[in-house]
Coordinates of C-alpha atoms (C1' of nucleotides) in Angstrom, one line a residue:
Chain A
M1 CA 0.0 0.0 0.0
R2 CA 1.4 3.3 -1.1
R3 CA 1.5 6.1 1.3
I4 CA 2.1 9.8 1.0
R5 CA 5.3 10.9 2.6
Y6 CA 4.0 13.9 4.5
Q7 CA 1.2 11.9 6.0
E8 CA 3.7 9.3 7.2
I9 CA 5.7 12.0 8.8
A10 CA 2.7 13.6 10.3
D11 CA 1.7 10.3 11.8
E12 CA 5.1 9.8 13.4
L13 CA 5.1 13.3 14.7
R14 CA 1.6 13.0 16.1
G15 CA 2.9 10.2 18.2
R16 CA 5.8 12.2 19.5
V17 CA 3.7 15.3 20.2
A18 CA 1.2 13.3 22.2
E19 CA 4.0 12.5 24.6
M20 CA 5.2 16.1 24.9
A21 CA 4.1 18.8 27.3
P22 CA 1.9 21.5 25.9
G23 CA 4.0 24.5 25.0
S24 CA 7.2 22.6 24.4
L25 CA 9.2 23.2 21.3
L26 CA 9.6 20.9 18.4
P27 CA 12.9 20.6 16.6
S28 CA 13.3 23.1 13.8
E29 CA 12.0 22.3 10.3
S30 CA 15.6 22.0 9.0
E31 CA 16.5 19.5 11.7
M32 CA 13.5 17.4 11.0
S33 CA 14.3 17.7 7.3
T34 CA 17.6 16.0 7.8
E35 CA 16.2 13.5 10.3
F36 CA 13.4 12.3 8.0
E37 CA 15.5 12.8 4.9
A38 CA 12.7 14.8 3.4
S39 CA 12.8 18.3 2.1
R40 CA 11.6 21.2 4.2
V41 CA 8.5 21.6 2.1
T42 CA 7.5 18.1 2.9
I43 CA 8.1 18.6 6.6
R44 CA 6.1 21.8 6.5
R45 CA 3.1 20.0 4.9
A46 CA 3.1 17.5 7.7
L47 CA 3.3 20.2 10.3
E48 CA 0.6 22.3 8.7
L49 CA -1.6 19.2 8.6
M50 CA -1.2 18.9 12.3
R51 CA -1.8 22.6 12.8
D52 CA -5.1 22.3 11.1
D53 CA -6.0 19.7 13.6
G54 CA -5.0 22.1 16.4
V55 CA -2.4 19.8 17.7
I56 CA 0.5 22.2 17.3
D57 CA 1.1 25.8 16.3
A58 CA 4.0 28.0 15.1
R59 CA 5.3 31.5 15.5
Q60 CA 7.5 32.9 12.8
G61 CA 11.1 33.1 14.0
F62 CA 10.3 31.1 17.0
G63 CA 9.3 27.6 16.0
W64 CA 6.7 24.9 16.3
F65 CA 5.3 24.1 19.6
V66 CA 2.7 21.8 21.1
A67 CA -0.6 23.6 21.3
T68 CA -1.8 24.4 24.8
D69 CA -4.6 22.1 25.1
P70 CA -7.8 23.9 25.4
V71 CA -9.7 20.8 26.5
P72 CA -9.1 19.7 30.0
Q73 CA -10.2 16.1 30.7
R74 CA -13.8 16.9 30.3
L75 CA -14.2 13.5 28.7
E76 CA -15.9 11.9 31.6
R77 CA -18.9 13.5 29.9
L78 CA -18.6 11.0 27.2
G79 CA -20.3 8.8 29.7
T80 CA -20.4 5.1 30.1
I81 CA -23.5 3.1 30.4
E82 CA -22.5 2.2 33.9
A83 CA -22.6 5.7 35.0
Q84 CA -26.1 6.1 33.7
L85 CA -27.1 2.9 35.5
G86 CA -25.5 4.1 38.7
A87 CA -27.5 7.3 38.4
S88 CA -30.6 5.3 38.3
G89 CA -29.7 3.4 41.4
L90 CA -28.8 0.1 39.7
D91 CA -25.5 -1.6 40.4
A92 CA -23.5 -2.4 37.4
V93 CA -21.1 -5.4 37.1
R94 CA -18.7 -6.3 34.3
R95 CA -17.7 -9.8 33.5
V96 CA -14.8 -10.4 31.0
I97 CA -15.7 -13.1 28.5
E98 CA -12.7 -12.9 26.2
F99 CA -9.4 -11.1 26.3
S100 CA -6.8 -11.5 23.7
F101 CA -4.2 -9.8 21.5
E102 CA -4.7 -10.5 17.8
T103 CA -4.7 -9.1 14.3
P104 CA -7.8 -7.0 13.8
P105 CA -10.6 -8.0 11.5
P106 CA -11.1 -5.8 8.4
H107 CA -13.7 -3.5 9.8
V108 CA -11.5 -2.7 12.8
R109 CA -8.4 -2.5 10.7
R110 CA -10.0 0.2 8.5
V111 CA -10.3 2.3 11.6
L112 CA -7.4 1.5 13.9
G113 CA -4.8 0.6 11.3
T114 CA -3.1 -2.7 10.6
G115 CA -1.2 -3.2 13.9
K116 CA -2.1 -5.8 16.4
V117 CA -5.0 -5.0 18.7
L118 CA -6.3 -6.0 22.1
R119 CA -9.9 -7.3 21.9
V120 CA -11.9 -7.5 25.1
K121 CA -15.4 -8.9 25.2
R122 CA -17.4 -8.1 28.3
L123 CA -20.8 -8.9 29.6
N124 CA -22.5 -6.1 31.5
L125 CA -25.0 -6.9 34.2
A126 CA -27.4 -4.6 35.9
D127 CA -28.7 -6.0 39.2
G128 CA -27.6 -9.4 38.1
E129 CA -29.5 -9.3 34.8
P130 CA -27.3 -9.3 31.7
F131 CA -28.1 -6.2 29.6
A132 CA -25.2 -5.7 27.2
V133 CA -22.4 -7.5 25.5
V134 CA -19.6 -5.1 24.7
T135 CA -16.6 -5.8 22.6
V136 CA -13.7 -3.3 22.6
W137 CA -10.8 -3.2 20.3
C138 CA -7.8 -1.0 21.1
P139 CA -4.3 -0.8 19.6
A140 CA -2.0 -3.3 21.3
R141 CA 0.4 -0.5 22.0
L142 CA -2.1 1.2 24.3
G143 CA -3.4 -2.0 25.9
Q144 CA -0.1 -3.7 26.5
R145 CA -0.1 -3.3 30.3
L146 CA -3.7 -4.0 30.9
S147 CA -4.8 -7.1 32.7
M148 CA -8.1 -8.9 32.8
D149 CA -8.7 -7.6 36.3
D150 CA -8.2 -4.1 35.0
V151 CA -10.8 -4.3 32.3
E152 CA -13.2 -6.1 34.6
S153 CA -13.1 -3.4 37.2
H154 CA -12.8 -0.2 35.2
P155 CA -14.3 1.3 32.1
F156 CA -11.8 1.4 29.2
H157 CA -11.3 5.1 29.0
E158 CA -10.1 5.2 32.5
L159 CA -7.4 2.7 31.8
L160 CA -5.9 4.2 28.7
D161 CA -3.3 6.9 29.1
V162 CA -4.6 9.1 26.3
E163 CA -6.8 12.1 26.3
L164 CA -10.0 11.4 24.5
R165 CA -11.9 13.9 22.5
G166 CA -15.1 12.5 21.3
A167 CA -16.8 9.7 19.6
T168 CA -19.0 8.8 16.7
Q169 CA -21.7 6.3 17.4
T170 CA -23.8 4.3 15.0
I171 CA -27.1 2.7 16.1
G172 CA -28.5 -0.2 14.3
A173 CA -30.5 -3.3 14.8
A174 CA -29.7 -7.0 14.5
I175 CA -31.0 -10.3 15.6
A176 CA -29.4 -12.4 18.3
E177 CA -26.9 -15.0 17.2
P178 CA -26.7 -18.1 19.4
D179 CA -23.6 -17.0 21.4
D180 CA -24.8 -13.5 22.2
A181 CA -28.3 -14.8 22.8
E182 CA -27.0 -17.1 25.5
L183 CA -25.0 -14.4 27.2
L184 CA -28.0 -12.0 27.2
R185 CA -30.4 -14.8 28.1
V186 CA -32.7 -14.0 25.2
P187 CA -33.9 -16.5 22.5
T188 CA -31.9 -16.8 19.4
G189 CA -33.4 -14.5 16.8
A190 CA -34.5 -11.9 19.3
P191 CA -34.1 -8.3 18.2
L192 CA -31.0 -6.5 19.4
L193 CA -29.8 -2.9 19.4
K194 CA -26.3 -2.8 18.0
C195 CA -24.2 0.2 18.5
G196 CA -20.7 0.8 17.1
R197 CA -18.6 3.5 18.6
V198 CA -15.3 5.0 17.4
T199 CA -13.6 7.0 20.1
T200 CA -10.9 9.5 19.0
D201 CA -8.1 11.1 21.0
A202 CA -7.3 14.8 21.3
A203 CA -5.5 14.6 17.9
G204 CA -8.6 13.2 16.3
R205 CA -7.1 9.8 15.7
P206 CA -9.3 6.8 16.4
V207 CA -8.0 5.0 19.5
L208 CA -10.9 2.8 20.5
M209 CA -13.5 0.9 18.7
S210 CA -16.3 -0.8 20.4
E211 CA -19.5 -2.7 19.7
H212 CA -22.3 -2.7 22.1
V213 CA -25.2 -5.1 21.8
F214 CA -28.4 -4.6 23.9
P215 CA -31.5 -6.7 24.0
A216 CA -34.2 -4.6 22.4
H217 CA -36.9 -5.4 24.9
R218 CA -34.9 -3.8 27.7
T219 CA -33.3 -0.8 26.1
E220 CA -34.0 2.1 23.8
F221 CA -32.2 5.3 22.9
V222 CA -33.8 8.6 23.6
V223 CA -32.7 11.5 21.4
E224 CA -33.8 15.1 21.6
L225 CA -34.2 16.8 18.2
P226 CA -34.2 20.6 18.7
Y227 CA -35.8 22.6 16.0
D228 CA -33.9 25.9 16.0
Q229 CA -30.8 25.5 18.1
P230 CA -28.8 22.5 19.3
S231 CA -30.1 21.7 22.7
V232 CA -28.0 20.8 25.7
T233 CA -30.5 18.2 26.7
P234 CA -28.6 15.1 27.8
A235 CA -29.8 12.0 26.1
G236 CA -28.7 8.5 26.3
L237 CA -29.6 5.0 26.8
R238 CA -32.7 4.4 28.8
L239 CA -33.9 1.2 30.2
V240 CA -37.5 0.4 29.6
E241 CA -39.4 -1.7 32.0
Chain B
M1 CA -19.6 -18.4 -18.6
R2 CA -16.6 -16.6 -19.9
R3 CA -15.8 -13.5 -18.1
I4 CA -14.4 -10.3 -19.5
R5 CA -10.9 -9.5 -18.4
Y6 CA -11.4 -6.1 -16.9
Q7 CA -14.3 -7.4 -14.9
E8 CA -12.1 -10.1 -13.5
I9 CA -9.6 -7.6 -12.6
A10 CA -12.2 -5.3 -11.0
D11 CA -13.5 -8.2 -8.9
E12 CA -10.0 -9.0 -7.7
L13 CA -9.4 -5.3 -6.9
R14 CA -12.7 -5.0 -5.1
G15 CA -11.6 -7.7 -2.7
R16 CA -8.4 -5.9 -2.0
V17 CA -10.0 -2.5 -1.6
A18 CA -12.4 -3.9 0.9
E19 CA -9.4 -4.6 3.2
M20 CA -7.8 -1.3 2.8
A21 CA -8.4 1.8 4.8
P22 CA -10.4 4.6 3.2
G23 CA -8.0 7.2 1.7
S24 CA -5.1 4.8 1.1
L25 CA -3.5 4.7 -2.3
L26 CA -3.8 1.9 -4.8
P27 CA -0.7 0.9 -6.8
S28 CA -0.3 3.0 -9.9
E29 CA -1.9 1.9 -13.1
S30 CA 1.4 1.0 -14.6
E31 CA 2.3 -1.2 -11.6
M32 CA -1.0 -3.0 -11.9
S33 CA -0.6 -3.3 -15.6
T34 CA 2.6 -5.4 -15.1
E35 CA 1.1 -7.3 -12.2
F36 CA -2.0 -8.4 -14.0
E37 CA -0.2 -8.6 -17.3
A38 CA -2.9 -6.5 -18.9
S39 CA -2.5 -3.2 -20.7
R40 CA -3.0 0.1 -18.9
V41 CA -6.3 0.7 -20.7
T42 CA -7.7 -2.5 -19.4
I43 CA -6.7 -1.7 -15.9
R44 CA -8.3 1.7 -16.3
R45 CA -11.6 0.2 -17.4
A46 CA -11.6 -2.0 -14.3
L47 CA -10.8 1.0 -12.1
E48 CA -13.4 3.2 -13.8
L49 CA -16.0 0.5 -13.2
M50 CA -15.2 0.7 -9.5
R51 CA -15.2 4.4 -9.5
D52 CA -18.8 4.3 -10.9
D53 CA -19.7 2.2 -7.9
G54 CA -18.2 4.8 -5.6
V55 CA -15.7 2.4 -4.2
I56 CA -12.6 4.2 -5.3
D57 CA -11.7 7.6 -6.8
A58 CA -8.8 9.2 -8.5
R59 CA -7.0 12.5 -8.8
Q60 CA -4.9 13.3 -11.8
G61 CA -1.3 13.2 -11.0
F62 CA -2.0 11.7 -7.7
G63 CA -3.4 8.2 -8.0
W64 CA -6.3 6.0 -7.2
F65 CA -7.4 5.8 -3.6
V66 CA -10.1 4.1 -1.6
A67 CA -13.1 6.4 -1.4
T68 CA -14.0 7.6 2.1
D69 CA -17.4 7.1 3.3
P70 CA -19.5 10.1 2.9
V71 CA -19.4 12.1 6.1
P72 CA -22.9 12.0 7.5
Q73 CA -24.3 15.4 7.8
R74 CA -25.3 16.8 11.1
L75 CA -28.9 17.3 11.6
E76 CA -29.2 20.6 13.4
R77 CA -32.7 21.2 12.3
L78 CA -35.5 18.7 12.3
G79 CA -35.1 17.2 8.9
T80 CA -37.0 14.6 7.1
I81 CA -35.5 11.4 5.9
E82 CA -36.4 12.4 2.4
A83 CA -34.3 15.5 2.6
Q84 CA -31.3 13.5 3.7
L85 CA -31.9 11.1 0.9
G86 CA -32.2 13.9 -1.6
A87 CA -28.9 15.3 -0.4
S88 CA -27.3 12.0 -1.1
G89 CA -28.6 11.9 -4.6
L90 CA -31.3 9.3 -4.1
D91 CA -34.8 10.1 -5.2
A92 CA -37.3 9.5 -2.5
V93 CA -40.9 8.5 -3.2
R94 CA -43.8 8.2 -0.7
R95 CA -46.7 5.8 -1.2
V96 CA -49.7 6.0 1.0
I97 CA -50.8 2.6 2.4
E98 CA -53.5 3.6 4.8
F99 CA -55.3 6.9 5.5
S100 CA -58.1 7.2 8.0
F101 CA -59.7 9.2 10.7
E102 CA -60.2 7.2 13.9
T103 CA -60.0 7.0 17.6
P104 CA -56.4 6.8 18.7
P105 CA -54.9 3.7 20.2
P106 CA -53.8 3.9 23.9
H107 CA -50.2 4.8 23.4
V108 CA -51.2 7.6 21.0
R109 CA -54.0 8.8 23.2
R110 CA -51.6 9.2 26.1
V111 CA -49.6 11.8 24.1
L112 CA -52.1 13.5 21.8
G113 CA -55.2 13.3 24.0
T114 CA -58.5 11.6 23.5
G115 CA -59.8 13.4 20.4
K116 CA -60.1 11.7 17.0
V117 CA -56.9 11.5 15.0
L118 CA -55.8 11.2 11.4
R119 CA -53.6 8.1 11.0
V120 CA -51.5 7.9 7.8
K121 CA -49.3 4.9 7.0
R122 CA -46.8 5.5 4.3
L123 CA -44.2 3.4 2.6
N124 CA -41.0 5.3 1.7
L125 CA -38.9 4.2 -1.3
A126 CA -35.4 5.2 -2.2
D127 CA -34.6 4.6 -5.8
G128 CA -37.5 2.1 -6.0
E129 CA -36.4 0.2 -3.0
P130 CA -38.6 0.3 0.1
F131 CA -36.7 1.5 3.1
A132 CA -39.2 2.7 5.7
V133 CA -42.7 2.3 6.9
V134 CA -43.9 5.4 8.6
T135 CA -47.1 5.8 10.5
V136 CA -48.1 9.3 11.5
W137 CA -50.8 10.3 13.9
C138 CA -52.0 13.9 14.1
P139 CA -55.1 15.4 15.7
A140 CA -58.1 15.3 13.4
R141 CA -58.5 19.1 13.9
L142 CA -55.1 19.7 12.2
G143 CA -55.5 17.1 9.5
Q144 CA -59.0 17.9 8.5
R145 CA -58.3 19.4 5.2
L146 CA -55.5 17.0 4.1
S147 CA -56.0 14.7 1.2
M148 CA -54.3 11.5 0.3
D149 CA -52.5 13.3 -2.5
D150 CA -51.2 15.9 0.0
V151 CA -49.7 13.4 2.3
E152 CA -48.2 11.4 -0.6
S153 CA -46.4 14.4 -2.1
H154 CA -45.4 16.4 1.0
P155 CA -43.7 15.7 4.3
F156 CA -46.1 16.1 7.2
H157 CA -44.6 19.1 8.8
E158 CA -45.0 21.1 5.6
L159 CA -48.7 20.4 5.5
L160 CA -49.6 21.4 9.1
D161 CA -50.2 25.0 9.8
V162 CA -48.4 25.1 13.1
E163 CA -45.0 26.2 14.0
L164 CA -42.9 23.2 15.2
R165 CA -40.4 23.4 18.0
G166 CA -38.7 20.1 18.3
A167 CA -39.1 16.5 18.8
T168 CA -38.2 13.6 21.1
Q169 CA -37.2 10.5 19.4
T170 CA -36.7 7.0 20.7
I171 CA -34.6 4.4 18.8
G172 CA -35.2 0.8 19.4
A173 CA -35.1 -2.5 17.6
A174 CA -37.7 -5.1 16.8
I175 CA -38.3 -8.0 14.5
A176 CA -40.4 -7.8 11.4
E177 CA -44.1 -8.7 11.6
P178 CA -45.5 -10.3 8.5
D179 CA -47.2 -7.1 7.2
D180 CA -44.3 -4.8 7.6
A181 CA -42.0 -7.5 6.3
E182 CA -44.0 -7.7 3.1
L183 CA -43.9 -3.9 2.6
L184 CA -40.2 -3.7 3.2
R185 CA -39.5 -6.8 1.2
V186 CA -37.6 -8.5 4.0
P187 CA -38.3 -11.9 5.6
T188 CA -40.5 -12.1 8.6
G189 CA -38.4 -12.0 11.7
A190 CA -35.7 -9.8 10.1
P191 CA -34.2 -7.1 12.4
L192 CA -35.8 -3.7 12.2
L193 CA -34.9 -0.3 13.6
K194 CA -38.0 1.2 15.2
C195 CA -38.1 4.9 16.0
G196 CA -40.9 6.7 17.7
R197 CA -41.1 10.4 17.5
V198 CA -43.2 13.0 19.3
T199 CA -43.1 16.4 17.6
T200 CA -44.1 19.5 19.6
D201 CA -45.3 22.9 18.5
A202 CA -43.9 26.2 19.6
A203 CA -46.0 26.1 22.8
G204 CA -44.5 22.7 23.7
R205 CA -47.7 20.8 23.0
P206 CA -47.3 17.5 21.2
V207 CA -48.9 17.8 17.7
L208 CA -47.5 14.9 15.8
M209 CA -46.7 11.3 16.7
S210 CA -45.0 9.0 14.3
E211 CA -43.4 5.6 14.2
H212 CA -40.7 4.9 11.7
V213 CA -39.6 1.4 10.9
F214 CA -36.5 0.7 8.9
P215 CA -34.9 -2.6 7.8
A216 CA -31.7 -2.9 9.8
H217 CA -29.6 -4.1 7.0
R218 CA -30.0 -0.9 5.1
T219 CA -30.1 1.7 7.8
E220 CA -28.4 2.9 10.9
F221 CA -28.2 6.0 12.9
V222 CA -25.1 8.0 13.3
V223 CA -24.5 10.0 16.4
E224 CA -21.7 12.4 17.1
L225 CA -20.6 12.6 20.8
P226 CA -18.5 15.7 21.0
Y227 CA -16.1 16.2 23.9
D228 CA -17.5 19.4 25.2
Q229 CA -21.2 18.8 24.9
P230 CA -22.6 16.0 26.9
S231 CA -25.7 15.8 24.7
V232 CA -26.2 13.2 22.2
T233 CA -26.6 15.1 19.0
P234 CA -28.4 13.2 16.3
A235 CA -26.5 13.2 13.0
G236 CA -29.1 11.6 11.0
L237 CA -30.0 8.4 9.3
R238 CA -27.5 6.8 7.1
L239 CA -28.1 4.1 4.5
V240 CA -25.6 1.3 4.7
E241 CA -24.9 -0.8 1.7
Chain C
dC1 C1' 19.5 51.1 29.9
dC2 C1' 19.2 50.6 25.1
dA3 C1' 20.4 50.0 20.4
dT4 C1' 22.6 46.9 17.2
dC5 C1' 24.2 42.8 15.4
dG6 C1' 24.2 38.0 14.2
dA7 C1' 22.6 33.4 14.4
dC8 C1' 18.6 31.2 14.4
dT9 C1' 13.7 30.5 13.3
dT10 C1' 9.3 30.4 10.2
dG11 C1' 6.8 32.3 5.9
dT12 C1' 6.8 32.3 1.0
dA13 C1' 8.3 32.3 -3.2
dT14 C1' 10.7 29.9 -7.6
dT15 C1' 12.4 26.2 -10.4
dA16 C1' 13.1 21.4 -11.5
dT17 C1' 12.0 16.5 -11.7
dA18 C1' 10.1 12.0 -11.4
dG19 C1' 5.8 9.8 -11.3
dT20 C1' 0.9 9.8 -11.8
dT21 C1' -3.8 10.1 -14.2
dG22 C1' -6.5 11.8 -18.5
dT23 C1' -6.9 11.2 -23.3
dC24 C1' -5.9 10.1 -27.7
dT25 C1' -4.4 7.3 -31.9
dA26 C1' -3.2 3.0 -34.2
dC27 C1' -3.6 -1.8 -34.5
dA28 C1' -4.7 -6.9 -33.3
dT29 C1' -8.1 -10.5 -32.2
dG30 C1' -12.3 -13.3 -31.8
Chain D
dC1 C1' -18.2 -4.7 -33.0
dA2 C1' -16.6 -5.3 -28.5
dT3 C1' -12.4 -6.2 -26.4
dG4 C1' -7.6 -6.0 -25.7
dT5 C1' -2.5 -4.3 -26.6
dA6 C1' 0.9 -0.7 -27.4
dG7 C1' 2.4 3.7 -27.4
dA8 C1' 2.5 8.7 -27.2
dC9 C1' 1.5 13.1 -25.1
dA10 C1' -0.7 16.6 -22.0
dA11 C1' -2.0 18.0 -17.4
dC12 C1' -1.4 17.4 -12.7
dT13 C1' 1.0 16.2 -8.1
dA14 C1' 4.3 15.5 -4.6
dT15 C1' 8.7 16.3 -3.6
dA16 C1' 13.5 18.4 -3.8
dA17 C1' 16.5 22.2 -3.9
dT18 C1' 17.3 26.9 -3.4
dA19 C1' 16.7 31.6 -2.3
dC20 C1' 15.1 35.4 0.3
dA21 C1' 11.9 38.1 3.5
dA22 C1' 10.6 38.6 8.1
dG23 C1' 10.2 37.5 13.0
dT24 C1' 12.8 35.9 17.6
dC25 C1' 16.2 35.9 20.9
dG26 C1' 20.4 36.4 23.1
dA27 C1' 25.0 38.5 23.1
dT28 C1' 27.6 42.6 22.6
dG29 C1' 29.0 47.2 23.2
dG30 C1' 28.1 51.9 24.0

DNA sequence: CCATCGACTTGTATTATAGTTGTCTACATG
DNA sequence: CATGTAGACAACTATAATACAAGTCGATGG
């Protein structure tokens, strides 16, 4: 697969910048030029790409520096299902079903890239009743030091050492395959709500991919559709009796 | 049956492209030409075939690359599914299945009150393919002067003489009953996305209630979860292949 | 204290080149 | 006549190499 040079460089730099303190200085364009064996123009394109993402910025005569991050860890807002359950007075329990490092299937590879990934499949229970099967994929690099205990006792975004920015979620429907049906204690062929979520870090790169499967008879999504202005009404997953 | 060379090549390439990340570059036409032992023209015909399908695209002087999925547009206003389809270049057609004034069923009465209602059941088609069964209830008072032609050719909120404010939508899953299955041309028991919507007027009173049923294999909802806004902003309905 | 200088940086051009797609013509094959 | 091969050329792209303007910062010297 062919790649564009300046994108490669940008990717490499993104990794480095992620480890640097906001405000710290990057090497000069010329230095990078010799290091990457690319012309200054190419280096600049990579840097400008990142500037467009708001990751870094530059001042003429001064240099390129890591942008002071305007977004403090507000991400808890992204919210886990557990938090919503906790708010409704139910106690949520996770049980790890599968935990393995492996090469990603195509639909994951398209998002996270070709490197190895950690796949964790968990069953979520509310008051002892199973209500969700969640599969999470994350790059092996990020999941390297995670144990089964870790993922059983914490939501994933608390375990990763990256700052998350947001997510895109798709909501669809499917019917229960035998394995998920057994886990959720519903008959095979029962309707399921199936949500795919791609979570991105502060640089906008996808770092987590997950698939949530809910039995339709217990769950539904509630969405507020404002007419004139985007509302601040929180919405989310609601358990129906 | 003997297959045409460029179709063979296109088939092979389709398989490869499916495994590649959107945006990544294919080998150059010349490289493929030597690999497949076919002339550049033949390779081009295969590539152009795939471009027509929207799988890949090319820029002169740059190369062929895997097409990125169309970014789902955000729905800041209360849009209709038809508008979203129109924006994606599909022509949407409505067909009225049922049209009657009647006393509302309990779940509608709870929202709209006890008065008589107009119930309209419509089948929506995109490019001739059925993709949604929509049932709308509105108070008889508001629907009094509507004809079947009206509701077949216009979305409901254009017909009512009230100012709408917003809506609350629930998204759930179900399996297809025989009647809806036949309309949507899916087997009975197939998974469906089932959305209920309550639309309110400027005064906050509910004026419309509707139920949208989509075949799950063609549709899914896309939701953006931004970092700074805890709300779940609906991004709209997206057709999946 | 302050002005100036020089070494460094980014910002912005220009030119050149190898490699790519877009398009055409001419010809062969069944 | 549809399909395939072979070749040529134009237009475009990413990248390299180079040059110069303009901003930053510290050292120097008055």
